[in-house]
């Protein structure tokens, strides 16, 4: 799958690599699911086969219980990072986008109960709808970014980076101390409160920083 960053009508493709994710990076989301707040970033990986174009219809898996949406800010990595510090991270982020971390919530609960990894509940095929990425010709104020998710015209999630337990630059640096990040890798930065179950026919809209980016999709 190719990811597209765009600016002024010009698209630049990146070959998708791995997808690095963080759980419970917003205290309000941890609280809504009765989960403890982690003392350090809680990391997991989605394979590249999880990625799908967010503008295309979402196909829910069957036979595994409820599937929840989790709207997240996504980062496109443009330069290799390994054991990086926060000051090295900012110029290596090639673009900002939006994502859905689709989660088989019933299956995840079963896996957590027996102490097993979450990958079957988080990394299944098409579990990571991704938007295009806004190319960064400038470095934004990383602690002043916001994004929103509407479900059937009802505002359900509003994420603000200032509320993240681990800020963006520190988060990417932390990830790079365990996993080398390469051009085309994507980092999902966590979801705020307001997650919920998807049903066939649902319509979703996500916006990044007001008018920077808007994506519409629906559940087939």
Short mmCIF file of N, CA and C in Angstrom, two decimals, residues 58-212:
data_model
loop_
_atom_site.label_atom_id
_atom_site.label_comp_id
_atom_site.label_asym_id
_atom_site.label_seq_id
_atom_site.Cartn_x
_atom_site.Cartn_y
_atom_site.Cartn_z
N UNK A 58 -15.76 0.82 5.19
CA UNK A 58 -15.20 -0.05 6.21
C UNK A 58 -15.97 -1.36 6.21
N UNK A 59 -15.26 -2.46 6.16
CA UNK A 59 -15.89 -3.78 6.22
C UNK A 59 -15.58 -4.41 7.58
N UNK A 60 -16.61 -4.62 8.36
CA UNK A 60 -16.44 -5.17 9.70
C UNK A 60 -16.21 -6.68 9.64
N UNK A 61 -15.29 -7.19 10.45
CA UNK A 61 -15.11 -8.65 10.51
C UNK A 61 -16.31 -9.29 11.20
N UNK A 62 -16.58 -10.52 10.88
CA UNK A 62 -17.72 -11.21 11.47
C UNK A 62 -17.26 -12.35 12.36
N UNK A 63 -18.09 -12.67 13.35
CA UNK A 63 -17.82 -13.81 14.20
C UNK A 63 -16.86 -13.55 15.35
N UNK A 64 -16.52 -12.25 15.60
CA UNK A 64 -15.56 -11.95 16.67
C UNK A 64 -16.10 -10.91 17.65
N UNK A 65 -17.40 -10.71 17.67
CA UNK A 65 -17.99 -9.76 18.61
C UNK A 65 -17.95 -8.33 18.10
N UNK A 66 -18.12 -7.38 19.01
CA UNK A 66 -18.25 -5.97 18.64
C UNK A 66 -16.94 -5.39 18.14
N UNK A 67 -17.06 -4.46 17.19
CA UNK A 67 -15.90 -3.75 16.64
C UNK A 67 -16.07 -2.28 16.97
N UNK A 68 -15.11 -1.71 17.69
CA UNK A 68 -15.17 -0.32 18.12
C UNK A 68 -14.27 0.56 17.25
N UNK A 69 -14.68 1.82 17.09
CA UNK A 69 -13.84 2.82 16.45
C UNK A 69 -13.03 3.54 17.52
N UNK A 70 -11.80 3.90 17.17
CA UNK A 70 -10.95 4.75 17.99
C UNK A 70 -10.25 5.73 17.05
N UNK A 71 -10.68 6.97 17.04
CA UNK A 71 -10.09 7.97 16.17
C UNK A 71 -8.76 8.47 16.71
N UNK A 72 -7.76 8.59 15.82
CA UNK A 72 -6.43 8.97 16.28
C UNK A 72 -5.72 9.89 15.29
N UNK A 73 -4.82 10.69 15.81
CA UNK A 73 -3.89 11.45 15.00
C UNK A 73 -2.77 10.51 14.55
N UNK A 74 -2.43 10.54 13.26
CA UNK A 74 -1.40 9.66 12.72
C UNK A 74 -0.21 10.49 12.23
N UNK A 75 0.98 9.94 12.39
CA UNK A 75 2.21 10.59 11.96
C UNK A 75 2.87 9.73 10.89
N UNK A 76 3.29 10.34 9.80
CA UNK A 76 4.05 9.66 8.75
C UNK A 76 5.53 9.94 8.97
N UNK A 77 6.32 8.91 9.13
CA UNK A 77 7.75 9.05 9.35
C UNK A 77 8.46 9.19 8.00
N UNK A 78 9.34 10.19 7.90
CA UNK A 78 10.04 10.45 6.64
C UNK A 78 11.53 10.20 6.67
N UNK A 79 12.09 10.01 7.88
CA UNK A 79 13.52 9.77 8.02
C UNK A 79 13.74 8.68 9.06
N UNK A 80 14.85 7.97 8.93
CA UNK A 80 15.16 6.90 9.87
C UNK A 80 15.42 7.47 11.26
N UNK A 81 14.83 6.83 12.26
CA UNK A 81 15.02 7.23 13.65
C UNK A 81 15.33 5.99 14.47
N UNK A 82 16.41 6.03 15.21
CA UNK A 82 16.71 4.95 16.14
C UNK A 82 17.38 5.56 17.36
N UNK A 83 16.88 5.25 18.54
CA UNK A 83 17.37 5.85 19.78
C UNK A 83 17.43 7.36 19.67
N UNK A 84 16.41 7.95 19.08
CA UNK A 84 16.38 9.39 18.84
C UNK A 84 16.00 10.14 20.12
N UNK A 85 16.36 11.41 20.17
CA UNK A 85 15.84 12.27 21.22
C UNK A 85 14.75 13.16 20.63
N UNK A 86 14.02 13.86 21.49
CA UNK A 86 12.86 14.61 21.03
C UNK A 86 13.21 15.67 19.99
N UNK A 87 14.37 16.29 20.09
CA UNK A 87 14.74 17.32 19.13
C UNK A 87 15.02 16.75 17.75
N UNK A 88 15.38 15.47 17.68
CA UNK A 88 15.63 14.83 16.39
C UNK A 88 14.34 14.36 15.72
N UNK A 89 13.28 14.24 16.50
CA UNK A 89 12.04 13.66 15.98
C UNK A 89 11.31 14.61 15.05
N UNK A 90 11.18 15.88 15.44
CA UNK A 90 10.33 16.81 14.68
C UNK A 90 10.67 16.87 13.20
N UNK A 91 11.94 17.05 12.79
CA UNK A 91 12.21 17.11 11.35
C UNK A 91 12.04 15.79 10.62
N UNK A 92 11.91 14.69 11.36
CA UNK A 92 11.74 13.37 10.74
C UNK A 92 10.28 13.03 10.50
N UNK A 93 9.35 13.85 10.98
CA UNK A 93 7.92 13.62 10.74
C UNK A 93 7.56 14.29 9.42
N UNK A 94 7.19 13.47 8.43
CA UNK A 94 6.94 13.98 7.08
C UNK A 94 5.52 14.48 6.88
N UNK A 95 4.57 14.01 7.69
CA UNK A 95 3.19 14.41 7.48
C UNK A 95 2.30 14.06 8.64
N UNK A 96 1.18 14.75 8.70
CA UNK A 96 0.14 14.50 9.71
C UNK A 96 -1.11 13.99 9.01
N UNK A 97 -1.76 13.01 9.62
CA UNK A 97 -2.98 12.46 9.05
C UNK A 97 -3.92 11.99 10.14
N UNK A 98 -4.94 11.28 9.72
CA UNK A 98 -5.97 10.75 10.62
C UNK A 98 -6.06 9.24 10.45
N UNK A 99 -6.52 8.59 11.48
CA UNK A 99 -6.60 7.13 11.42
C UNK A 99 -7.74 6.64 12.30
N UNK A 100 -8.15 5.41 12.02
CA UNK A 100 -9.07 4.69 12.90
C UNK A 100 -8.36 3.44 13.38
N UNK A 101 -8.25 3.29 14.68
CA UNK A 101 -7.73 2.06 15.27
C UNK A 101 -8.95 1.20 15.58
N UNK A 102 -9.35 0.37 14.62
CA UNK A 102 -10.51 -0.48 14.83
C UNK A 102 -10.13 -1.62 15.78
N UNK A 103 -11.01 -1.88 16.73
CA UNK A 103 -10.70 -2.81 17.81
C UNK A 103 -11.84 -3.79 18.04
N UNK A 104 -11.52 -5.08 18.01
CA UNK A 104 -12.51 -6.10 18.37
C UNK A 104 -12.57 -6.14 19.89
N UNK A 105 -13.52 -5.37 20.46
CA UNK A 105 -13.50 -5.10 21.89
C UNK A 105 -13.77 -6.34 22.73
N UNK A 106 -14.71 -7.19 22.31
CA UNK A 106 -15.00 -8.41 23.07
C UNK A 106 -13.79 -9.34 23.08
N UNK A 107 -13.15 -9.47 21.91
CA UNK A 107 -11.98 -10.32 21.81
C UNK A 107 -10.83 -9.73 22.63
N UNK A 108 -10.67 -8.42 22.59
CA UNK A 108 -9.61 -7.79 23.37
C UNK A 108 -9.80 -8.06 24.86
N UNK A 109 -11.05 -7.98 25.33
CA UNK A 109 -11.34 -8.24 26.75
C UNK A 109 -10.96 -9.67 27.13
N UNK A 110 -11.27 -10.61 26.23
CA UNK A 110 -10.91 -12.00 26.50
C UNK A 110 -9.40 -12.18 26.56
N UNK A 111 -8.68 -11.54 25.64
CA UNK A 111 -7.23 -11.66 25.61
C UNK A 111 -6.60 -11.03 26.86
N UNK A 112 -7.11 -9.88 27.26
CA UNK A 112 -6.57 -9.20 28.45
C UNK A 112 -6.80 -10.06 29.70
N UNK A 113 -7.95 -10.72 29.74
CA UNK A 113 -8.30 -11.51 30.92
C UNK A 113 -7.31 -12.64 31.17
N UNK A 114 -6.77 -13.20 30.10
CA UNK A 114 -5.83 -14.32 30.25
C UNK A 114 -4.38 -13.88 30.04
N UNK A 115 -4.16 -12.56 29.94
CA UNK A 115 -2.81 -12.04 29.83
C UNK A 115 -2.14 -12.24 28.49
N UNK A 116 -2.95 -12.39 27.43
CA UNK A 116 -2.39 -12.60 26.10
C UNK A 116 -2.23 -11.27 25.36
N UNK A 117 -1.37 -11.20 24.35
CA UNK A 117 -1.22 -9.98 23.55
C UNK A 117 -2.53 -9.61 22.85
N UNK A 118 -2.61 -8.33 22.43
CA UNK A 118 -3.84 -7.82 21.82
C UNK A 118 -3.89 -7.96 20.32
N UNK A 119 -2.84 -8.44 19.67
CA UNK A 119 -2.75 -8.29 18.22
C UNK A 119 -3.94 -8.83 17.44
N UNK A 120 -4.53 -9.93 17.89
CA UNK A 120 -5.69 -10.46 17.16
C UNK A 120 -6.87 -9.49 17.21
N UNK A 121 -6.96 -8.71 18.26
CA UNK A 121 -8.06 -7.74 18.40
C UNK A 121 -7.74 -6.40 17.77
N UNK A 122 -6.46 -6.14 17.49
CA UNK A 122 -6.04 -4.83 17.02
C UNK A 122 -5.42 -4.84 15.62
N UNK A 123 -4.83 -5.96 15.21
CA UNK A 123 -4.05 -5.98 13.98
C UNK A 123 -4.67 -6.77 12.85
N UNK A 124 -5.95 -7.08 12.94
CA UNK A 124 -6.60 -7.87 11.89
C UNK A 124 -6.65 -7.08 10.58
N UNK A 125 -6.91 -7.77 9.48
CA UNK A 125 -6.96 -7.13 8.16
C UNK A 125 -7.93 -5.96 8.16
N UNK A 126 -7.51 -4.84 7.58
CA UNK A 126 -8.34 -3.63 7.40
C UNK A 126 -8.70 -2.96 8.72
N UNK A 127 -7.92 -3.20 9.77
CA UNK A 127 -8.23 -2.60 11.07
C UNK A 127 -7.64 -1.21 11.26
N UNK A 128 -6.99 -0.68 10.22
CA UNK A 128 -6.36 0.63 10.35
C UNK A 128 -6.64 1.51 9.13
N UNK A 129 -7.87 2.02 8.99
CA UNK A 129 -8.13 3.00 7.94
C UNK A 129 -7.25 4.24 8.14
N UNK A 130 -6.60 4.68 7.05
CA UNK A 130 -5.70 5.84 7.11
C UNK A 130 -6.12 6.88 6.08
N UNK A 131 -6.01 8.15 6.46
CA UNK A 131 -6.24 9.25 5.54
C UNK A 131 -4.96 9.55 4.76
N UNK A 132 -5.03 10.43 3.76
CA UNK A 132 -3.78 11.00 3.24
C UNK A 132 -3.09 11.80 4.34
N UNK A 133 -1.86 12.20 4.10
CA UNK A 133 -1.09 12.94 5.09
C UNK A 133 -0.79 14.35 4.59
N UNK A 134 -0.97 15.32 5.46
CA UNK A 134 -0.63 16.71 5.15
C UNK A 134 0.88 16.86 5.25
N UNK A 135 1.52 17.27 4.16
CA UNK A 135 2.98 17.43 4.14
C UNK A 135 3.37 18.61 5.02
N UNK A 136 4.41 18.42 5.83
CA UNK A 136 4.85 19.46 6.74
C UNK A 136 5.99 20.27 6.13
N UNK A 137 5.67 21.43 5.57
CA UNK A 137 6.70 22.36 5.12
C UNK A 137 7.10 23.28 6.27
N UNK A 138 6.46 23.12 7.40
CA UNK A 138 6.74 23.90 8.60
C UNK A 138 6.55 22.96 9.78
N UNK A 139 7.06 23.34 10.93
CA UNK A 139 6.87 22.53 12.13
C UNK A 139 5.80 23.16 12.99
N UNK A 140 4.69 22.46 13.22
CA UNK A 140 3.60 23.02 14.00
C UNK A 140 3.92 23.04 15.48
N UNK A 141 3.05 23.67 16.25
CA UNK A 141 3.12 23.57 17.70
C UNK A 141 2.52 22.22 18.07
N UNK A 142 3.37 21.26 18.37
CA UNK A 142 2.93 19.88 18.55
C UNK A 142 1.93 19.72 19.69
N UNK A 143 1.95 20.64 20.65
CA UNK A 143 1.03 20.54 21.79
C UNK A 143 -0.26 21.31 21.58
N UNK A 144 -0.47 21.83 20.37
CA UNK A 144 -1.68 22.61 20.10
C UNK A 144 -2.46 22.06 18.90
N UNK A 145 -2.29 20.79 18.60
CA UNK A 145 -3.02 20.17 17.50
C UNK A 145 -4.32 19.57 18.01
N UNK A 146 -5.32 19.51 17.15
CA UNK A 146 -6.60 18.92 17.55
C UNK A 146 -7.24 18.20 16.37
N UNK A 147 -8.11 17.25 16.69
CA UNK A 147 -8.82 16.50 15.66
C UNK A 147 -10.16 16.04 16.25
N UNK A 148 -11.10 15.75 15.39
CA UNK A 148 -12.46 15.40 15.83
C UNK A 148 -13.01 14.26 15.00
N UNK A 149 -13.93 13.51 15.60
CA UNK A 149 -14.62 12.42 14.91
C UNK A 149 -16.11 12.55 15.15
N UNK A 150 -16.88 12.50 14.06
CA UNK A 150 -18.34 12.49 14.13
C UNK A 150 -18.85 11.12 13.69
N UNK A 151 -19.81 10.60 14.40
CA UNK A 151 -20.48 9.36 14.03
C UNK A 151 -21.95 9.69 13.78
N UNK A 152 -22.40 9.50 12.55
CA UNK A 152 -23.79 9.80 12.17
C UNK A 152 -24.16 11.22 12.60
N UNK A 153 -23.26 12.17 12.26
CA UNK A 153 -23.45 13.61 12.51
C UNK A 153 -23.41 13.99 13.99
N UNK A 154 -23.02 13.08 14.87
CA UNK A 154 -22.88 13.41 16.29
C UNK A 154 -21.40 13.44 16.65
N UNK A 155 -20.95 14.53 17.24
CA UNK A 155 -19.56 14.62 17.66
C UNK A 155 -19.31 13.61 18.77
N UNK A 156 -18.38 12.69 18.53
CA UNK A 156 -18.11 11.64 19.50
C UNK A 156 -16.73 11.74 20.14
N UNK A 157 -15.75 12.24 19.38
CA UNK A 157 -14.41 12.35 19.93
C UNK A 157 -13.77 13.68 19.53
N UNK A 158 -13.07 14.27 20.47
CA UNK A 158 -12.27 15.46 20.19
C UNK A 158 -10.94 15.30 20.89
N UNK A 159 -9.90 15.09 20.12
CA UNK A 159 -8.58 14.89 20.69
C UNK A 159 -7.75 16.15 20.61
N UNK A 160 -7.07 16.48 21.70
CA UNK A 160 -6.15 17.61 21.74
C UNK A 160 -4.80 17.09 22.22
N UNK A 161 -3.76 17.41 21.47
CA UNK A 161 -2.45 16.85 21.80
C UNK A 161 -1.95 17.33 23.16
N UNK A 162 -2.43 18.46 23.63
CA UNK A 162 -2.01 18.95 24.95
C UNK A 162 -2.51 18.02 26.07
N UNK A 163 -3.48 17.17 25.78
CA UNK A 163 -4.00 16.24 26.78
C UNK A 163 -3.34 14.87 26.73
N UNK A 164 -2.41 14.66 25.81
CA UNK A 164 -1.73 13.37 25.73
C UNK A 164 -0.86 13.15 26.96
N UNK A 165 -0.88 11.94 27.49
CA UNK A 165 -0.04 11.62 28.64
C UNK A 165 1.43 11.66 28.26
N UNK A 166 1.77 11.17 27.06
CA UNK A 166 3.12 11.29 26.53
C UNK A 166 3.04 12.14 25.27
N UNK A 167 3.62 13.34 25.27
CA UNK A 167 3.54 14.22 24.11
C UNK A 167 4.14 13.59 22.86
N UNK A 168 3.77 14.13 21.71
CA UNK A 168 4.13 13.53 20.42
C UNK A 168 5.63 13.29 20.27
N UNK A 169 6.44 14.32 20.46
CA UNK A 169 7.87 14.17 20.21
C UNK A 169 8.51 13.18 21.18
N UNK A 170 8.09 13.23 22.43
CA UNK A 170 8.61 12.28 23.42
C UNK A 170 8.16 10.86 23.10
N UNK A 171 6.91 10.74 22.61
CA UNK A 171 6.38 9.42 22.27
C UNK A 171 7.18 8.77 21.14
N UNK A 172 7.42 9.53 20.07
CA UNK A 172 8.16 8.97 18.94
C UNK A 172 9.59 8.63 19.35
N UNK A 173 10.21 9.48 20.17
CA UNK A 173 11.56 9.18 20.66
C UNK A 173 11.56 7.88 21.47
N UNK A 174 10.55 7.72 22.32
CA UNK A 174 10.45 6.50 23.14
C UNK A 174 10.29 5.27 22.24
N UNK A 175 9.41 5.36 21.25
CA UNK A 175 9.21 4.24 20.33
C UNK A 175 10.53 3.87 19.65
N UNK A 176 11.30 4.90 19.23
CA UNK A 176 12.54 4.64 18.50
C UNK A 176 13.62 3.99 19.36
N UNK A 177 13.43 4.01 20.69
CA UNK A 177 14.39 3.34 21.56
C UNK A 177 14.17 1.83 21.59
N UNK A 178 13.02 1.37 21.07
CA UNK A 178 12.73 -0.06 20.99
C UNK A 178 12.64 -0.55 19.55
N UNK A 179 12.07 0.28 18.66
CA UNK A 179 11.86 -0.10 17.27
C UNK A 179 12.43 0.99 16.37
N UNK A 180 13.36 0.65 15.51
CA UNK A 180 13.85 1.64 14.54
C UNK A 180 12.71 2.04 13.63
N UNK A 181 12.50 3.34 13.49
CA UNK A 181 11.47 3.86 12.60
C UNK A 181 12.11 4.22 11.27
N UNK A 182 11.44 3.86 10.18
CA UNK A 182 11.97 4.07 8.84
C UNK A 182 10.96 4.83 8.00
N UNK A 183 11.42 5.47 6.90
CA UNK A 183 10.49 6.19 6.03
C UNK A 183 9.33 5.29 5.58
N UNK A 184 8.12 5.81 5.73
CA UNK A 184 6.93 5.03 5.40
C UNK A 184 6.27 4.39 6.60
N UNK A 185 6.95 4.34 7.74
CA UNK A 185 6.30 3.86 8.96
C UNK A 185 5.28 4.90 9.42
N UNK A 186 4.28 4.43 10.14
CA UNK A 186 3.21 5.29 10.65
C UNK A 186 3.11 5.10 12.16
N UNK A 187 2.93 6.20 12.88
CA UNK A 187 2.73 6.16 14.32
C UNK A 187 1.32 6.65 14.63
N UNK A 188 0.53 5.83 15.32
CA UNK A 188 -0.77 6.25 15.84
C UNK A 188 -0.56 6.69 17.28
N UNK A 189 -1.10 7.85 17.64
CA UNK A 189 -0.70 8.52 18.87
C UNK A 189 -1.68 8.35 20.04
N UNK A 190 -2.71 7.51 19.88
CA UNK A 190 -3.64 7.28 20.96
C UNK A 190 -4.99 7.93 20.72
N UNK A 191 -6.00 7.46 21.43
CA UNK A 191 -7.37 7.94 21.21
C UNK A 191 -7.93 8.57 22.48
N UNK A 192 -8.72 9.64 22.35
CA UNK A 192 -9.39 10.23 23.50
C UNK A 192 -10.68 9.49 23.82
N UNK A 193 -11.37 9.94 24.84
CA UNK A 193 -12.65 9.32 25.22
C UNK A 193 -13.67 9.47 24.10
N UNK A 194 -14.68 8.60 24.13
CA UNK A 194 -15.77 8.69 23.17
C UNK A 194 -15.83 7.54 22.20
N UNK A 195 -15.01 6.51 22.40
CA UNK A 195 -15.02 5.36 21.48
C UNK A 195 -16.35 4.63 21.59
N UNK A 196 -16.66 3.83 20.58
CA UNK A 196 -17.91 3.10 20.62
C UNK A 196 -18.02 2.07 19.51
N UNK A 197 -19.09 1.31 19.54
CA UNK A 197 -19.29 0.21 18.60
C UNK A 197 -19.78 0.73 17.26
N UNK A 198 -19.29 0.11 16.19
CA UNK A 198 -19.73 0.43 14.84
C UNK A 198 -20.83 -0.54 14.41
N UNK A 199 -21.75 -0.01 13.60
CA UNK A 199 -22.84 -0.80 13.04
C UNK A 199 -22.87 -0.59 11.53
N UNK A 200 -23.40 -1.58 10.82
CA UNK A 200 -23.53 -1.45 9.37
C UNK A 200 -24.37 -0.21 9.04
N UNK A 201 -23.89 0.58 8.09
CA UNK A 201 -24.59 1.78 7.68
C UNK A 201 -24.14 3.05 8.40
N UNK A 202 -23.32 2.93 9.44
CA UNK A 202 -22.81 4.11 10.13
C UNK A 202 -21.97 4.97 9.20
N UNK A 203 -22.06 6.28 9.39
CA UNK A 203 -21.26 7.22 8.62
C UNK A 203 -20.34 7.97 9.59
N UNK A 204 -19.07 8.07 9.20
CA UNK A 204 -18.09 8.73 10.04
C UNK A 204 -17.43 9.87 9.28
N UNK A 205 -17.09 10.92 10.01
CA UNK A 205 -16.31 12.02 9.45
C UNK A 205 -15.23 12.38 10.46
N UNK A 206 -14.01 12.58 9.96
CA UNK A 206 -12.92 13.02 10.81
C UNK A 206 -12.31 14.30 10.24
N UNK A 207 -11.92 15.19 11.13
CA UNK A 207 -11.28 16.44 10.75
C UNK A 207 -10.00 16.62 11.54
N UNK A 208 -8.98 17.17 10.88
CA UNK A 208 -7.71 17.49 11.51
C UNK A 208 -7.56 18.99 11.54
N UNK A 209 -7.36 19.53 12.74
CA UNK A 209 -7.06 20.95 12.92
C UNK A 209 -8.04 21.82 12.15
N UNK A 210 -9.33 21.53 12.31
CA UNK A 210 -10.35 22.31 11.62
C UNK A 210 -10.38 22.01 10.14
N UNK A 211 -9.71 22.85 9.33
CA UNK A 211 -9.80 22.71 7.88
C UNK A 211 -8.55 22.16 7.22
N UNK A 212 -7.60 21.64 8.00
CA UNK A 212 -6.41 21.07 7.38
C UNK A 212 -6.74 19.85 6.55
#
